Short mmCIF file of C-alpha atoms in Angstrom, two decimals:
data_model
loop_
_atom_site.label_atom_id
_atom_site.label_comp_id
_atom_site.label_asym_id
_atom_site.label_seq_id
_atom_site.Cartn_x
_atom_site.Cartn_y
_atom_site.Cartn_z
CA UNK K 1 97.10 154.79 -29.81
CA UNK K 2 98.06 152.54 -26.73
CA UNK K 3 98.89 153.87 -23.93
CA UNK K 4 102.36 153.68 -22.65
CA UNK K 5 101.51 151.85 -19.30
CA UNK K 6 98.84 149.52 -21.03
CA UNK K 7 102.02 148.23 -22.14
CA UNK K 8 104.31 147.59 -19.50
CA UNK K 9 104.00 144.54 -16.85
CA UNK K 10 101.74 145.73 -13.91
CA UNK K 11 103.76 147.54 -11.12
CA UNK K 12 102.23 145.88 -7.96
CA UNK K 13 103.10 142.27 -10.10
CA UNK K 14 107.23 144.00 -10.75
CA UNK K 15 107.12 145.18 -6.92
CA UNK K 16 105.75 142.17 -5.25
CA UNK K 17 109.00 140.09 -7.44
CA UNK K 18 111.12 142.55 -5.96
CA UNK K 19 109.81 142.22 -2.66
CA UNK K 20 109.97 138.58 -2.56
CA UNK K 21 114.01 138.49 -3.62
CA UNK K 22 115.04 141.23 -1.26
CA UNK K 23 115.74 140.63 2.69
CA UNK K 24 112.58 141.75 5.04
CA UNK K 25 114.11 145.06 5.88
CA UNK K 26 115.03 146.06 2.33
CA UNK K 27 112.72 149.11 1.23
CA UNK K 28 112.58 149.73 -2.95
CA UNK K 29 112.33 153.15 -4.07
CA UNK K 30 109.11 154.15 -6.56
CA UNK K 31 112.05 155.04 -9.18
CA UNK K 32 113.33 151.58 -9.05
CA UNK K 33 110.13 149.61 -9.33
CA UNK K 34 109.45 151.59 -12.39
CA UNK K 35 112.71 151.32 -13.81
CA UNK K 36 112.32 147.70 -13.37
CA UNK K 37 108.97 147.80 -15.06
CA UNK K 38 110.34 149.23 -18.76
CA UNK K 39 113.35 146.54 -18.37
CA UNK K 40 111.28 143.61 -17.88
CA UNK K 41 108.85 144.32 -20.11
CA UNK K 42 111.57 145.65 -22.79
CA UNK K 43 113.01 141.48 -22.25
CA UNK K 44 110.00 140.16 -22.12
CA UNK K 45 108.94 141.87 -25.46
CA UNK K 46 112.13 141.15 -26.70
CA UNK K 47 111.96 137.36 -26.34
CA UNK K 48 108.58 137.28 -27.30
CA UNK K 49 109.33 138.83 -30.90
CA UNK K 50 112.59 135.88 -31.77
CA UNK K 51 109.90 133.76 -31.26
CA UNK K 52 107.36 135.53 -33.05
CA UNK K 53 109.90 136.36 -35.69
CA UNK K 54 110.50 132.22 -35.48
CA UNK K 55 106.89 131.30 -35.53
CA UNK K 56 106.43 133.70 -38.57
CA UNK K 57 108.86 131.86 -40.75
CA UNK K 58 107.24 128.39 -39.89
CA UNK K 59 103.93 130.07 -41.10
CA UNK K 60 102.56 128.95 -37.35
CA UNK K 61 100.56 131.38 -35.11
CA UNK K 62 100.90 130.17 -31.64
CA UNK K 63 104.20 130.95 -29.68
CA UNK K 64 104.68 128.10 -27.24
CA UNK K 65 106.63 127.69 -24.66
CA UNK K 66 109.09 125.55 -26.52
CA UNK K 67 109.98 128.84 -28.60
CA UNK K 68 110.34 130.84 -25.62
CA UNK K 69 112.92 129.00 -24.66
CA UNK K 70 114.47 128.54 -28.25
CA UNK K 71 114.25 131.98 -28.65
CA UNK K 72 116.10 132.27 -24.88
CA UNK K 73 118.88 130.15 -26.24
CA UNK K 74 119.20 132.07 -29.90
CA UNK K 75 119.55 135.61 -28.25
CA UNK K 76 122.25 134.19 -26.00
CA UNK K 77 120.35 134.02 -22.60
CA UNK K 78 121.72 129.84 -22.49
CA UNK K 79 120.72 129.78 -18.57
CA UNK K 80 117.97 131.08 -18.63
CA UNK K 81 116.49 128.93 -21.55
CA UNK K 82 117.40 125.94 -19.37
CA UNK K 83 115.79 126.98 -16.50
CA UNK K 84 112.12 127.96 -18.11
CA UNK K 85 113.14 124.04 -19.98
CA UNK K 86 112.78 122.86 -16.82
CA UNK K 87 109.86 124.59 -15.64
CA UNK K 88 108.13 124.60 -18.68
CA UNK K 89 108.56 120.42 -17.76
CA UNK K 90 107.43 120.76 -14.61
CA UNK K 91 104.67 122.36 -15.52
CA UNK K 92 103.51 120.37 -18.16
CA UNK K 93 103.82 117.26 -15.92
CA UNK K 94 101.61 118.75 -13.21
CA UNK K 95 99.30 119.58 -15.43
CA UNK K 96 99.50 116.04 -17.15
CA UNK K 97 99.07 115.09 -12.99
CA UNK K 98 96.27 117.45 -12.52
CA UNK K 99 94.43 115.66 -15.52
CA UNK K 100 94.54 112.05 -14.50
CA UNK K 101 93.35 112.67 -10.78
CA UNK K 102 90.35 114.68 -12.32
CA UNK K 103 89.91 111.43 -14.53
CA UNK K 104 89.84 113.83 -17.48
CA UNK K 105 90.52 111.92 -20.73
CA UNK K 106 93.61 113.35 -23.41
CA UNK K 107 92.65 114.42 -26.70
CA UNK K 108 95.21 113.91 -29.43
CA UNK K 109 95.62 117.12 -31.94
CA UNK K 110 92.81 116.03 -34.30
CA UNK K 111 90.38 115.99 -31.54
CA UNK K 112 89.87 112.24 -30.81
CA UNK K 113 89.98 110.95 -27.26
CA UNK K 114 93.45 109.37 -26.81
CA UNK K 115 93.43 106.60 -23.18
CA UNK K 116 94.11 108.49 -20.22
CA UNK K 117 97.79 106.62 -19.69
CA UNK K 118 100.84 108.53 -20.18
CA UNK K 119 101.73 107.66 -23.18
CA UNK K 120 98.71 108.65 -25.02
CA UNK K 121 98.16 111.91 -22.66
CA UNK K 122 99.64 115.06 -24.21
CA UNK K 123 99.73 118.59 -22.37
CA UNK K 124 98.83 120.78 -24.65
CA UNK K 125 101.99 123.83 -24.98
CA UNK K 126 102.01 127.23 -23.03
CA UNK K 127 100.59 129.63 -25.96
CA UNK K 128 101.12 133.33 -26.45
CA UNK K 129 99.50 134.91 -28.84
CA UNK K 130 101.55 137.12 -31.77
CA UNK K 131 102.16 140.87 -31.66
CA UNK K 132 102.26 142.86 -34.37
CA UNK K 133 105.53 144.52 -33.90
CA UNK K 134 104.80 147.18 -36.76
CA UNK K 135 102.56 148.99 -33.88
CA UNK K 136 105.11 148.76 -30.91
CA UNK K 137 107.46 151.53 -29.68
CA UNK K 138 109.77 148.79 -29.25
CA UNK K 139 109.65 147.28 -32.62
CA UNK K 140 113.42 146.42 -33.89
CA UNK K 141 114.05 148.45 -37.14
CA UNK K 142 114.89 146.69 -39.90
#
């Protein structure tokens, strides 16, 4: 059985976001932080398993970030799929940046080394890994 904090986001993570919002003076109550803990991992989770559910059908394994953000748009959350789109961008061109001033060569998806140019170089996707949602307390019910 897992325990019912293995599950949620860490609390000094949930505070420190918190923190970082609020004004300097602003003090945030225990109750709050762990309110805040259930409801972003409850979203989080919730996300996660469209794109699961998503990933499933297309008999894939890998969530990517792409799916995140389809699964963002499906369940209605339209600005916040844009923004992680745009992130999830930025990332994957600092990480295509990173590469080329390490001088590290791109390898295309059948494992042959592609030219280090921008055409050829591909960032590989973000990647979570499935859950089984049959063992979750917050498994939808079908």
């Amino acid at each position: 059985m897992v325990d019912e904090t293995d599950r949620l986001l860490p609390m000094a993570n949930v505070g420190r976001i918190m923190k970082h919002i609020l004004p300097p003076t602003a003090k945030v109550s225990k109750e709050a932080k762990e309110t805040m803990q259930e409801c972003v991992t409850e979203f989080i989770s919730f996300v996660t398993g469209e794109a699961s559910d998503k990933c499933h059908k297309e008999n894939r394994k890998t969530i990517n970030g792409d799916d995140i953000c389809w699964a963002l748009s499906a369940l209605g959350f339209d600005n916040y799929a844009e923004a992680t789109g745009r992130y999830l961008l930025k990332y994957r061109e600092s990480e295509r940046d990173r590469a080329h001033q390490s001088g590290r060569v791109g390898c295309s998806s059948n494992g042959s080394e592609d030219r280090a140019d921008d055409e050829a170089f591909t960032i590989p996707p973000l990647e979570f890994r499935l859950i089984d949602k049959s063992n979750c307390s917050f498994a939808k019910s079908s």
